[in-house]
């Protein structure tokens, strides 16, 4: 089936396959024995992804007051946000009851407007995270310990400024790294030790500026090597030559000179069309052990999925979902962990048979709910019997069909975040004027000036880590690219000294942006 995107600023054609139609039928909910069919999407895959990602703020954190305790807390929501925000421990406590916000269906109002009002009236967690210890600044972290400004990291320890870095320790400025230790500025790497500035490398140690190297050790500036030891710029070298070069690379100026040689080698070297490992009948990039998957990225152990990314820990029969591991039969979801038969859900973990939920946990049979825990058969946070629920929901769906809402994800206008606060701005960048023209929100960002003894420019930093004084912990560094001030924390400084790395000259956000810019876009092309 050929369709055109319904967004007037897009209108690009897209295809809905017979397999897609079978999936929509399979994921459609059943009430009192009658299936309520989910219709094919009206938006193209890119516009659907943009709409979902506009609901996920990962990197814009604010200090604000907990609306329950009056204490200062860290939050995704700006201080002037109209949303009610509780610090995490209070949100999970019995000090409040989300059913108090329960309300009857208003048949004269659209469902989305009623859901938006409910979400704004129901308290939100300041930050979504689980089982963290000493990692208050690490958004969406699970089982993290002593981590700082790490995003979406699982089972991580003593790591800083990382993204999607899992089961790792002592890593700094790494993205999509797994099972590694003492790594810096590594991207899409697995099982590395004492390595930095590597990309797409697997099972190695003491690798510096390497790309697509496997089972290698003590290699510097190498590309596409397998099982090598003591190599420099794809040429064999002695251990002494590697040690001497490694010592030179402590100095920022020497590093920049060497990087130019390394980049020249990279652009002359073949690259993989797609990074697929142990995959069958699948398309995408950075996939491992996947089967029958289409347009999926940065995922492991998927089966029968489409338009899914990133997903580090397995899913089956899901489509149009982000950050949704250990799931089955999920459609149009964002951060739906351990979910089954979940449709149009946001931040809903350990749920089953839910539709249009936000921040709901350990629950079943919910429709249009926010902030519920351990609840069954609720609509707009109001408790019903099973019979009442199965009788009322089809009537709501019928009204949504008439209003053109059924089968659509919640619109960007409902998101509690400004567009430029969200992941959507990373993958679908827009100007302020473009965002406002679509009726979406924008927030002008200003950095809070850090409380420090002085601010120095990056150009004033000593060339070697050996010459960095302890006093740097009391200074702020002015980013050489963005001029934004940033601080070095004590644990971070200790890491640079251990690894003999120069202190960074760029703001953490700029370092993240540049790392992600090195990766392939989440897009595929037909070519020779």
Short mmCIF file of C-alpha atoms in Angstrom, two decimals:
data_model
loop_
_atom_site.label_atom_id
_atom_site.label_comp_id
_atom_site.label_asym_id
_atom_site.label_seq_id
_atom_site.Cartn_x
_atom_site.Cartn_y
_atom_site.Cartn_z
CA UNK A 1 0.00 0.00 0.00
CA UNK A 2 1.41 3.38 -1.02
CA UNK A 3 0.56 6.44 1.06
CA UNK A 4 1.74 10.03 1.41
CA UNK A 5 2.62 11.59 4.75
CA UNK A 6 -0.30 13.63 6.12
CA UNK A 7 2.00 16.33 7.49
CA UNK A 8 1.68 19.32 5.13
CA UNK A 9 5.39 20.15 5.53
CA UNK A 10 6.37 16.61 4.47
CA UNK A 11 3.95 14.74 2.12
CA UNK A 12 6.67 12.26 1.15
CA UNK A 13 5.49 8.83 -0.08
CA UNK A 14 5.93 5.74 2.08
CA UNK A 15 4.99 2.10 1.82
CA UNK A 16 2.86 -0.01 4.13
CA UNK A 17 3.58 -3.69 3.52
CA UNK A 18 1.33 -6.70 3.97
CA UNK A 19 3.49 -7.58 6.96
CA UNK A 20 2.79 -4.16 8.48
CA UNK A 21 -0.96 -4.67 8.07
CA UNK A 22 -0.67 -8.07 9.73
CA UNK A 23 1.19 -6.46 12.64
CA UNK A 24 -1.45 -3.74 13.12
CA UNK A 25 -4.09 -6.48 13.24
CA UNK A 26 -2.01 -8.50 15.71
CA UNK A 27 -1.40 -5.59 18.09
CA UNK A 28 -5.01 -4.30 17.96
CA UNK A 29 -6.76 -4.52 21.36
CA UNK A 30 -9.75 -6.73 22.11
CA UNK A 31 -12.59 -5.68 24.40
CA UNK A 32 -15.42 -8.03 25.36
CA UNK A 33 -14.41 -10.31 22.48
CA UNK A 34 -14.41 -7.57 19.82
CA UNK A 35 -11.18 -6.40 18.20
CA UNK A 36 -10.72 -2.66 17.73
CA UNK A 37 -8.50 -2.47 14.67
CA UNK A 38 -5.59 -0.04 14.71
CA UNK A 39 -5.52 1.66 11.30
CA UNK A 40 -2.37 2.03 9.16
CA UNK A 41 -0.33 5.13 10.02
CA UNK A 42 -1.01 8.45 8.32
CA UNK A 43 2.54 9.76 8.83
CA UNK A 44 5.76 8.54 7.21
CA UNK A 45 8.31 6.68 9.38
CA UNK A 46 10.49 9.78 9.83
CA UNK A 47 7.60 11.98 10.96
CA UNK A 48 6.40 9.25 13.31
CA UNK A 49 9.88 9.02 14.84
CA UNK A 50 10.14 12.80 15.16
CA UNK A 51 6.77 12.95 16.92
CA UNK A 52 7.81 10.29 19.45
CA UNK A 53 11.29 11.67 20.11
CA UNK A 54 9.80 15.09 20.88
CA UNK A 55 8.61 13.49 24.13
CA UNK A 56 12.06 12.49 25.39
CA UNK A 57 14.33 14.99 27.12
CA UNK A 58 17.71 13.43 27.89
CA UNK A 59 20.21 16.22 28.35
CA UNK A 60 18.46 19.39 29.55
CA UNK A 61 18.36 19.20 33.34
CA UNK A 62 17.14 21.86 35.73
CA UNK A 63 17.14 22.63 39.41
CA UNK A 64 13.60 23.19 40.65
CA UNK A 65 11.48 22.76 43.76
CA UNK A 66 9.69 19.47 44.48
CA UNK A 67 6.00 20.40 44.51
CA UNK A 68 5.38 17.99 47.41
CA UNK A 69 8.24 18.62 49.83
CA UNK A 70 9.49 22.08 48.84
CA UNK A 71 13.02 20.68 48.59
CA UNK A 72 15.35 21.40 45.68
CA UNK A 73 15.48 18.56 43.18
CA UNK A 74 16.95 17.79 39.76
CA UNK A 75 14.39 17.64 36.99
CA UNK A 76 13.73 17.27 33.27
CA UNK A 77 11.14 20.01 33.72
CA UNK A 78 12.22 23.65 33.85
CA UNK A 79 11.32 25.70 36.95
CA UNK A 80 8.64 27.57 35.01
CA UNK A 81 7.10 24.39 33.58
CA UNK A 82 3.37 24.11 34.40
CA UNK A 83 3.78 20.41 35.23
CA UNK A 84 3.72 19.15 38.82
CA UNK A 85 7.07 17.56 39.66
CA UNK A 86 8.04 15.34 42.61
CA UNK A 87 11.52 14.10 43.42
CA UNK A 88 11.90 10.43 42.59
CA UNK A 89 11.62 9.00 46.13
CA UNK A 90 8.48 11.02 46.85
CA UNK A 91 6.92 10.07 43.53
CA UNK A 92 7.32 6.37 44.35
CA UNK A 93 6.02 6.78 47.91
CA UNK A 94 2.49 6.40 49.28
CA UNK A 95 2.36 10.11 50.11
CA UNK A 96 0.03 10.72 47.18
CA UNK A 97 -2.57 8.84 45.17
CA UNK A 98 -2.73 9.29 41.37
CA UNK A 99 -6.35 8.09 41.39
CA UNK A 100 -7.24 11.41 43.02
CA UNK A 101 -6.85 12.93 39.55
CA UNK A 102 -9.33 10.45 38.08
CA UNK A 103 -12.04 11.98 35.91
CA UNK A 104 -15.07 11.06 33.83
CA UNK A 105 -14.95 11.10 30.05
CA UNK A 106 -16.17 14.37 28.61
CA UNK A 107 -17.90 13.44 25.35
CA UNK A 108 -17.80 17.06 24.20
CA UNK A 109 -14.00 17.27 24.32
CA UNK A 110 -11.39 15.44 22.26
CA UNK A 111 -9.66 12.57 24.00
CA UNK A 112 -6.19 14.05 23.48
CA UNK A 113 -7.19 17.32 25.15
CA UNK A 114 -8.54 15.39 28.16
CA UNK A 115 -5.38 13.27 28.35
CA UNK A 116 -3.23 16.42 28.15
CA UNK A 117 -5.15 17.97 31.05
CA UNK A 118 -4.73 14.79 33.10
CA UNK A 119 -0.99 14.60 32.45
CA UNK A 120 -0.54 18.22 33.48
CA UNK A 121 -2.50 17.68 36.72
CA UNK A 122 -0.75 14.42 37.71
CA UNK A 123 2.69 14.63 39.38
CA UNK A 124 5.71 13.60 37.30
CA UNK A 125 9.02 12.15 38.40
CA UNK A 126 11.71 14.82 38.29
CA UNK A 127 13.92 12.31 36.48
CA UNK A 128 13.23 8.76 35.32
CA UNK A 129 15.82 6.35 36.72
CA UNK A 130 15.92 3.09 38.67
CA UNK A 131 18.18 1.45 41.25
CA UNK A 132 20.80 4.17 41.15
CA UNK A 133 23.46 4.84 43.77
CA UNK A 134 25.37 8.12 43.77
CA UNK A 135 24.16 8.87 40.24
CA UNK A 136 21.61 11.63 40.73
CA UNK A 137 22.54 13.40 37.48
CA UNK A 138 22.27 10.32 35.24
CA UNK A 139 18.96 10.35 33.35
CA UNK A 140 17.24 7.06 32.49
CA UNK A 141 19.97 5.14 34.28
CA UNK A 142 19.30 1.62 35.59
CA UNK A 143 21.61 -0.03 38.12
CA UNK A 144 24.20 2.75 37.98
CA UNK A 145 26.72 3.51 40.71
CA UNK A 146 28.82 6.65 41.07
CA UNK A 147 28.00 7.89 37.57
CA UNK A 148 27.74 11.54 36.54
CA UNK A 149 25.80 12.94 33.59
CA UNK A 150 25.44 9.52 31.99
CA UNK A 151 22.31 9.05 29.86
CA UNK A 152 20.45 5.75 29.31
CA UNK A 153 23.22 3.68 30.86
CA UNK A 154 22.57 0.26 32.41
CA UNK A 155 24.79 -1.51 34.97
CA UNK A 156 27.48 1.15 34.86
CA UNK A 157 29.95 2.19 37.54
CA UNK A 158 32.31 5.14 38.02
CA UNK A 159 31.59 6.59 34.59
CA UNK A 160 31.00 10.16 33.41
CA UNK A 161 29.41 11.88 30.38
CA UNK A 162 28.47 8.58 28.71
CA UNK A 163 25.50 7.67 26.51
CA UNK A 164 24.04 4.17 26.12
CA UNK A 165 27.13 2.66 27.73
CA UNK A 166 26.27 -0.59 29.50
CA UNK A 167 27.92 -3.12 31.83
CA UNK A 168 31.05 -0.95 31.92
CA UNK A 169 33.30 0.74 34.48
CA UNK A 170 35.57 3.77 34.50
CA UNK A 171 34.43 5.10 31.14
CA UNK A 172 34.33 8.78 30.19
CA UNK A 173 32.74 10.40 27.11
CA UNK A 174 31.74 7.07 25.55
CA UNK A 175 28.68 6.37 23.40
CA UNK A 176 27.07 2.96 22.78
CA UNK A 177 29.88 1.03 24.46
CA UNK A 178 29.37 -2.35 26.16
CA UNK A 179 31.44 -4.48 28.53
CA UNK A 180 34.40 -2.11 28.66
CA UNK A 181 36.66 -0.56 31.25
CA UNK A 182 38.94 2.47 31.37
CA UNK A 183 37.78 3.80 28.01
CA UNK A 184 37.57 7.38 26.77
CA UNK A 185 35.85 8.85 23.70
CA UNK A 186 34.94 5.41 22.34
CA UNK A 187 31.91 4.86 20.08
CA UNK A 188 30.10 1.61 19.21
CA UNK A 189 32.72 -0.58 20.88
CA UNK A 190 32.50 -3.84 22.82
CA UNK A 191 34.84 -5.45 25.35
CA UNK A 192 37.66 -2.90 25.29
CA UNK A 193 40.15 -2.13 28.04
CA UNK A 194 42.38 0.91 28.51
CA UNK A 195 41.48 2.37 25.12
CA UNK A 196 40.51 5.77 23.80
CA UNK A 197 39.21 7.47 20.65
CA UNK A 198 38.13 4.15 19.11
CA UNK A 199 35.13 3.40 16.94
CA UNK A 200 33.47 0.10 16.01
CA UNK A 201 36.18 -1.93 17.74
CA UNK A 202 35.65 -5.24 19.51
CA UNK A 203 37.63 -7.22 22.09
CA UNK A 204 40.90 -5.34 22.45
CA UNK A 205 43.14 -3.54 24.88
CA UNK A 206 45.41 -0.52 24.72
CA UNK A 207 43.91 0.71 21.46
CA UNK A 208 44.30 4.39 20.57
CA UNK A 209 42.57 6.04 17.60
CA UNK A 210 41.46 2.74 16.08
CA UNK A 211 38.47 1.91 13.90
CA UNK A 212 36.92 -1.45 12.98
CA UNK A 213 39.66 -3.42 14.77
CA UNK A 214 38.94 -6.79 16.39
CA UNK A 215 41.01 -8.86 18.82
CA UNK A 216 43.87 -6.37 18.68
CA UNK A 217 46.23 -5.04 21.35
CA UNK A 218 48.59 -2.08 21.61
CA UNK A 219 47.61 -0.62 18.26
CA UNK A 220 47.59 3.10 17.44
CA UNK A 221 45.83 4.79 14.53
CA UNK A 222 44.76 1.56 12.84
CA UNK A 223 41.76 0.63 10.70
CA UNK A 224 40.18 -2.75 9.79
CA UNK A 225 42.76 -4.93 11.55
CA UNK A 226 42.06 -8.37 13.05
CA UNK A 227 44.24 -10.13 15.60
CA UNK A 228 47.18 -7.68 15.46
CA UNK A 229 49.52 -6.48 18.20
CA UNK A 230 51.93 -3.53 18.17
CA UNK A 231 50.82 -1.77 14.96
CA UNK A 232 50.87 1.94 14.08
CA UNK A 233 48.84 3.40 11.17
CA UNK A 234 48.28 -0.13 9.80
CA UNK A 235 52.01 -0.94 9.79
CA UNK A 236 53.76 -3.38 12.16
CA UNK A 237 55.81 -1.68 14.87
CA UNK A 238 57.88 -2.58 17.88
CA UNK A 239 56.52 -2.39 21.45
CA UNK A 240 59.07 0.38 22.07
CA UNK A 241 57.77 2.46 19.13
CA UNK A 242 54.19 2.08 20.37
CA UNK A 243 55.21 3.10 23.88
CA UNK A 244 57.09 6.17 22.59
CA UNK A 245 54.14 7.30 20.46
CA UNK A 246 51.75 6.68 23.32
CA UNK A 247 53.92 8.92 25.50
CA UNK A 248 53.89 11.66 22.83
CA UNK A 249 50.10 11.55 22.64
CA UNK A 250 49.87 12.85 26.21
CA UNK A 251 50.39 16.29 24.68
CA UNK A 252 47.45 18.01 23.03
CA UNK A 253 49.51 19.42 20.16
CA UNK A 254 51.03 16.02 19.32
CA UNK A 255 47.59 14.42 19.47
CA UNK A 256 46.14 16.86 16.95
CA UNK A 257 49.05 16.26 14.55
CA UNK A 258 48.64 12.48 14.79
CA UNK A 259 44.87 12.65 14.36
CA UNK A 260 45.34 14.23 10.93
CA UNK A 261 47.42 11.24 9.82
CA UNK A 262 44.87 8.83 11.27
CA UNK A 263 41.95 10.55 9.52
CA UNK A 264 43.79 10.35 6.21
CA UNK A 265 44.02 6.58 6.67
CA UNK A 266 40.35 6.33 7.64
CA UNK A 267 39.05 8.02 4.50
CA UNK A 268 41.20 5.71 2.32
CA UNK A 269 39.93 2.55 4.01
CA UNK A 270 36.82 0.51 3.05
CA UNK A 271 33.80 0.73 5.34
CA UNK A 272 31.01 -1.75 5.99
CA UNK A 273 27.73 -1.12 4.19
CA UNK A 274 25.89 -2.05 7.39
CA UNK A 275 27.09 -3.28 10.77
CA UNK A 276 25.13 -6.54 11.02
CA UNK A 277 26.41 -9.40 13.16
CA UNK A 278 24.63 -12.78 13.25
CA UNK A 279 21.58 -11.23 11.58
CA UNK A 280 19.06 -12.81 9.20
CA UNK A 281 16.80 -10.99 6.75
CA UNK A 282 17.38 -7.63 8.44
CA UNK A 283 18.22 -4.08 7.42
CA UNK A 284 19.59 -1.23 9.51
CA UNK A 285 22.89 -0.53 11.23
CA UNK A 286 24.64 -1.74 14.37
CA UNK A 287 22.41 -4.78 14.76
CA UNK A 288 23.43 -7.98 16.57
CA UNK A 289 21.52 -11.27 16.59
CA UNK A 290 18.46 -9.91 14.82
CA UNK A 291 15.97 -11.69 12.58
CA UNK A 292 13.35 -10.33 10.20
CA UNK A 293 13.93 -6.70 11.14
CA UNK A 294 13.45 -3.65 8.92
CA UNK A 295 15.00 -0.21 9.34
CA UNK A 296 16.22 -0.93 12.89
CA UNK A 297 19.32 0.62 14.46
CA UNK A 298 21.55 0.13 17.50
CA UNK A 299 19.76 -3.00 18.69
CA UNK A 300 20.43 -6.51 19.99
CA UNK A 301 18.25 -9.65 19.87
CA UNK A 302 15.31 -8.37 17.85
CA UNK A 303 12.84 -10.52 15.97
CA UNK A 304 10.08 -9.38 13.61
CA UNK A 305 10.53 -5.65 14.30
CA UNK A 306 10.49 -2.46 12.24
CA UNK A 307 11.52 1.16 12.81
CA UNK A 308 13.06 0.41 16.23
CA UNK A 309 16.06 2.13 17.89
CA UNK A 310 18.00 2.05 20.15
CA UNK A 311 17.30 -1.20 21.95
CA UNK A 312 20.08 -2.97 23.86
CA UNK A 313 18.29 -6.00 25.23
CA UNK A 314 15.84 -7.86 23.05
CA UNK A 315 12.29 -7.46 21.73
CA UNK A 316 9.84 -9.29 19.53
CA UNK A 317 6.99 -8.08 17.34
CA UNK A 318 7.37 -4.37 17.97
CA UNK A 319 7.17 -1.44 15.58
CA UNK A 320 7.84 2.30 15.83
CA UNK A 321 9.43 2.18 19.27
CA UNK A 322 12.40 3.75 21.02
CA UNK A 323 14.26 2.60 24.16
CA UNK A 324 11.91 -0.35 24.69
CA UNK A 325 13.88 -3.47 25.70
CA UNK A 326 12.38 -6.77 26.87
CA UNK A 327 9.09 -6.08 25.10
CA UNK A 328 6.60 -7.83 22.88
CA UNK A 329 3.75 -6.48 20.76
CA UNK A 330 4.60 -2.81 21.29
CA UNK A 331 3.50 -0.16 18.82
CA UNK A 332 4.37 3.55 18.89
CA UNK A 333 6.15 3.58 22.26
CA UNK A 334 8.88 5.54 24.03
CA UNK A 335 10.74 3.94 26.95
CA UNK A 336 8.31 1.08 27.45
CA UNK A 337 10.44 -1.46 29.34
CA UNK A 338 9.28 -5.03 29.92
CA UNK A 339 5.95 -4.30 28.27
CA UNK A 340 3.51 -6.53 26.41
CA UNK A 341 0.65 -5.40 24.17
CA UNK A 342 1.47 -1.75 24.74
CA UNK A 343 0.25 0.87 22.27
CA UNK A 344 1.00 4.60 22.24
CA UNK A 345 2.70 4.49 25.67
CA UNK A 346 5.33 6.74 27.25
CA UNK A 347 7.68 5.78 30.09
CA UNK A 348 5.52 2.82 31.07
CA UNK A 349 7.46 -0.09 32.59
CA UNK A 350 6.23 -3.60 33.44
CA UNK A 351 2.84 -3.02 31.87
CA UNK A 352 0.45 -5.19 29.86
CA UNK A 353 -2.47 -4.34 27.61
CA UNK A 354 -2.24 -0.56 27.92
CA UNK A 355 -3.06 2.30 25.55
CA UNK A 356 -2.09 5.97 25.75
CA UNK A 357 -0.32 5.80 29.13
CA UNK A 358 2.39 8.01 30.58
CA UNK A 359 4.66 7.08 33.52
CA UNK A 360 2.63 4.02 34.50
CA UNK A 361 4.28 1.03 36.16
CA UNK A 362 3.40 -2.56 37.10
CA UNK A 363 -0.12 -2.22 35.71
CA UNK A 364 -2.56 -3.84 33.26
CA UNK A 365 -5.58 -2.75 31.26
CA UNK A 366 -5.17 1.01 31.29
CA UNK A 367 -6.48 3.55 28.80
CA UNK A 368 -5.36 7.17 28.87
CA UNK A 369 -3.70 7.12 32.30
CA UNK A 370 -0.82 8.97 33.95
CA UNK A 371 1.28 8.13 37.01
CA UNK A 372 -0.45 4.86 37.96
CA UNK A 373 1.30 2.04 39.81
CA UNK A 374 -0.07 -1.46 40.40
CA UNK A 375 -3.49 -0.62 38.92
CA UNK A 376 -5.92 -2.47 36.63
CA UNK A 377 -8.91 -1.33 34.57
CA UNK A 378 -8.50 2.43 34.77
CA UNK A 379 -9.52 5.15 32.28
CA UNK A 380 -8.19 8.70 32.75
CA UNK A 381 -7.01 7.59 36.21
CA UNK A 382 -10.53 6.58 37.25
CA UNK A 383 -11.06 3.04 38.56
CA UNK A 384 -13.61 0.79 36.81
CA UNK A 385 -14.65 -2.83 37.00
CA UNK A 386 -13.53 -5.14 34.20
CA UNK A 387 -17.02 -5.09 32.69
CA UNK A 388 -17.30 -1.30 32.86
CA UNK A 389 -13.82 -0.91 31.35
CA UNK A 390 -14.50 -3.24 28.41
CA UNK A 391 -17.81 -1.52 27.74
CA UNK A 392 -16.54 2.07 27.93
CA UNK A 393 -13.22 1.87 26.05
CA UNK A 394 -14.78 0.92 22.65
CA UNK A 395 -17.04 3.97 22.92
CA UNK A 396 -14.01 6.19 23.53
CA UNK A 397 -12.24 4.61 20.56
CA UNK A 398 -15.27 5.28 18.38
CA UNK A 399 -15.18 8.94 19.38
CA UNK A 400 -11.44 9.05 18.68
CA UNK A 401 -12.08 7.63 15.21
CA UNK A 402 -14.57 10.41 14.54
CA UNK A 403 -12.05 13.00 15.76
CA UNK A 404 -9.17 11.51 13.72
CA UNK A 405 -7.22 10.53 16.86
CA UNK A 406 -7.46 6.73 16.99
CA UNK A 407 -4.24 5.08 15.88
CA UNK A 408 -2.21 8.29 16.22
CA UNK A 409 0.54 8.87 18.77
CA UNK A 410 0.13 11.85 21.10
CA UNK A 411 0.90 15.03 19.13
CA UNK A 412 4.05 17.11 19.69
CA UNK A 413 1.90 19.96 21.03
CA UNK A 414 1.08 17.77 24.06
CA UNK A 415 4.72 17.14 24.97
CA UNK A 416 5.77 18.74 28.28
CA UNK A 417 9.10 19.72 26.71
CA UNK A 418 10.19 22.36 24.26
CA UNK A 419 11.22 20.78 20.96
CA UNK A 420 14.86 21.86 21.34
CA UNK A 421 15.03 20.19 24.78
CA UNK A 422 14.37 16.78 23.25
CA UNK A 423 16.10 14.06 21.28
CA UNK A 424 14.01 15.09 18.26
CA UNK A 425 16.24 18.14 17.84
CA UNK A 426 19.28 15.84 17.53
CA UNK A 427 17.88 13.69 14.73
CA UNK A 428 15.47 16.16 13.13
CA UNK A 429 17.08 19.58 13.77
CA UNK A 430 14.93 22.65 13.25
CA UNK A 431 15.30 26.39 13.77
CA UNK A 432 13.31 28.27 16.35
CA UNK A 433 11.24 29.88 13.60
CA UNK A 434 10.39 26.49 12.04
CA UNK A 435 9.39 25.02 15.40
CA UNK A 436 7.14 27.93 16.34
CA UNK A 437 5.56 27.94 12.88
CA UNK A 438 4.31 24.40 13.54
CA UNK A 439 2.81 25.46 16.86
CA UNK A 440 5.39 23.58 18.91
CA UNK A 441 7.29 24.90 21.94
CA UNK A 442 10.82 26.33 21.99
CA UNK A 443 12.96 27.27 24.98
CA UNK A 444 15.83 29.74 24.72
CA UNK A 445 18.72 28.18 26.61
CA UNK A 446 21.15 30.06 28.83
CA UNK A 447 23.89 28.51 30.93
CA UNK A 448 23.87 29.16 34.65
CA UNK A 449 27.22 30.68 35.53
CA UNK A 450 29.15 28.18 37.68
CA UNK A 451 30.33 29.26 41.11
CA UNK A 452 34.09 29.17 40.56
CA UNK A 453 37.21 31.15 41.39
CA UNK A 454 37.78 32.03 37.74
CA UNK A 455 36.98 31.12 34.15
CA UNK A 456 39.84 30.31 31.77
CA UNK A 457 39.69 29.77 28.04
CA UNK A 458 40.55 26.32 26.66
CA UNK A 459 43.56 27.88 24.94
CA UNK A 460 45.07 28.66 28.36
CA UNK A 461 45.13 25.02 29.45
CA UNK A 462 48.57 23.38 29.71
CA UNK A 463 49.45 21.02 26.86
CA UNK A 464 49.98 17.98 29.10
CA UNK A 465 47.93 16.48 31.92
CA UNK A 466 51.16 16.45 33.97
CA UNK A 467 50.98 20.24 34.18
CA UNK A 468 47.32 20.51 35.21
CA UNK A 469 47.09 21.73 38.83
CA UNK A 470 44.55 20.47 41.36
CA UNK A 471 43.14 23.99 41.40
CA UNK A 472 41.44 23.31 38.06
CA UNK A 473 38.60 21.80 40.11
CA UNK A 474 37.84 25.35 41.29
CA UNK A 475 37.85 26.85 37.79
CA UNK A 476 35.54 26.78 34.82
CA UNK A 477 36.85 26.19 31.31
CA UNK A 478 35.43 28.16 28.39
CA UNK A 479 34.68 25.72 25.55
CA UNK A 480 36.87 26.49 22.55
CA UNK A 481 33.96 25.86 20.14
CA UNK A 482 30.81 27.12 21.89
CA UNK A 483 32.30 29.43 24.58
CA UNK A 484 30.03 27.70 27.13
CA UNK A 485 31.69 27.31 30.57
CA UNK A 486 32.09 23.86 32.09
CA UNK A 487 33.78 22.33 35.12
CA UNK A 488 36.01 19.34 35.71
CA UNK A 489 34.98 17.08 38.60
CA UNK A 490 37.50 15.39 40.88
CA UNK A 491 36.87 11.81 39.69
CA UNK A 492 37.16 12.95 36.08
CA UNK A 493 40.54 14.58 36.72
CA UNK A 494 41.80 11.41 38.37
CA UNK A 495 40.70 9.44 35.30
CA UNK A 496 42.63 11.75 32.91
CA UNK A 497 45.74 11.43 35.06
CA UNK A 498 45.47 7.65 35.18
CA UNK A 499 44.98 7.41 31.43
CA UNK A 500 47.53 10.18 30.71
CA UNK A 501 44.94 12.15 28.73
CA UNK A 502 44.81 15.92 28.29
CA UNK A 503 41.94 17.79 29.93
CA UNK A 504 39.08 18.32 27.41
CA UNK A 505 38.84 21.65 25.62
CA UNK A 506 35.16 21.22 24.72
CA UNK A 507 31.93 21.44 26.73
CA UNK A 508 30.42 17.98 27.52
CA UNK A 509 27.42 18.68 25.27
CA UNK A 510 29.71 19.61 22.39
CA UNK A 511 31.81 16.48 22.95
CA UNK A 512 28.64 14.38 22.81
CA UNK A 513 27.45 16.16 19.66
CA UNK A 514 30.75 15.54 17.89
CA UNK A 515 30.84 11.87 18.89
CA UNK A 516 27.35 11.26 17.55
CA UNK A 517 28.17 13.18 14.35
CA UNK A 518 30.86 10.56 13.61
CA UNK A 519 28.22 7.81 13.46
CA UNK A 520 26.22 6.90 10.40
CA UNK A 521 22.80 8.56 10.26
CA UNK A 522 19.80 6.33 10.91
CA UNK A 523 19.12 6.13 7.22
CA UNK A 524 19.81 3.64 4.44
CA UNK A 525 20.58 4.17 0.74
CA UNK A 526 20.53 1.91 -2.31
CA UNK A 527 23.99 2.04 -3.94
CA UNK A 528 26.66 -0.06 -5.58
#
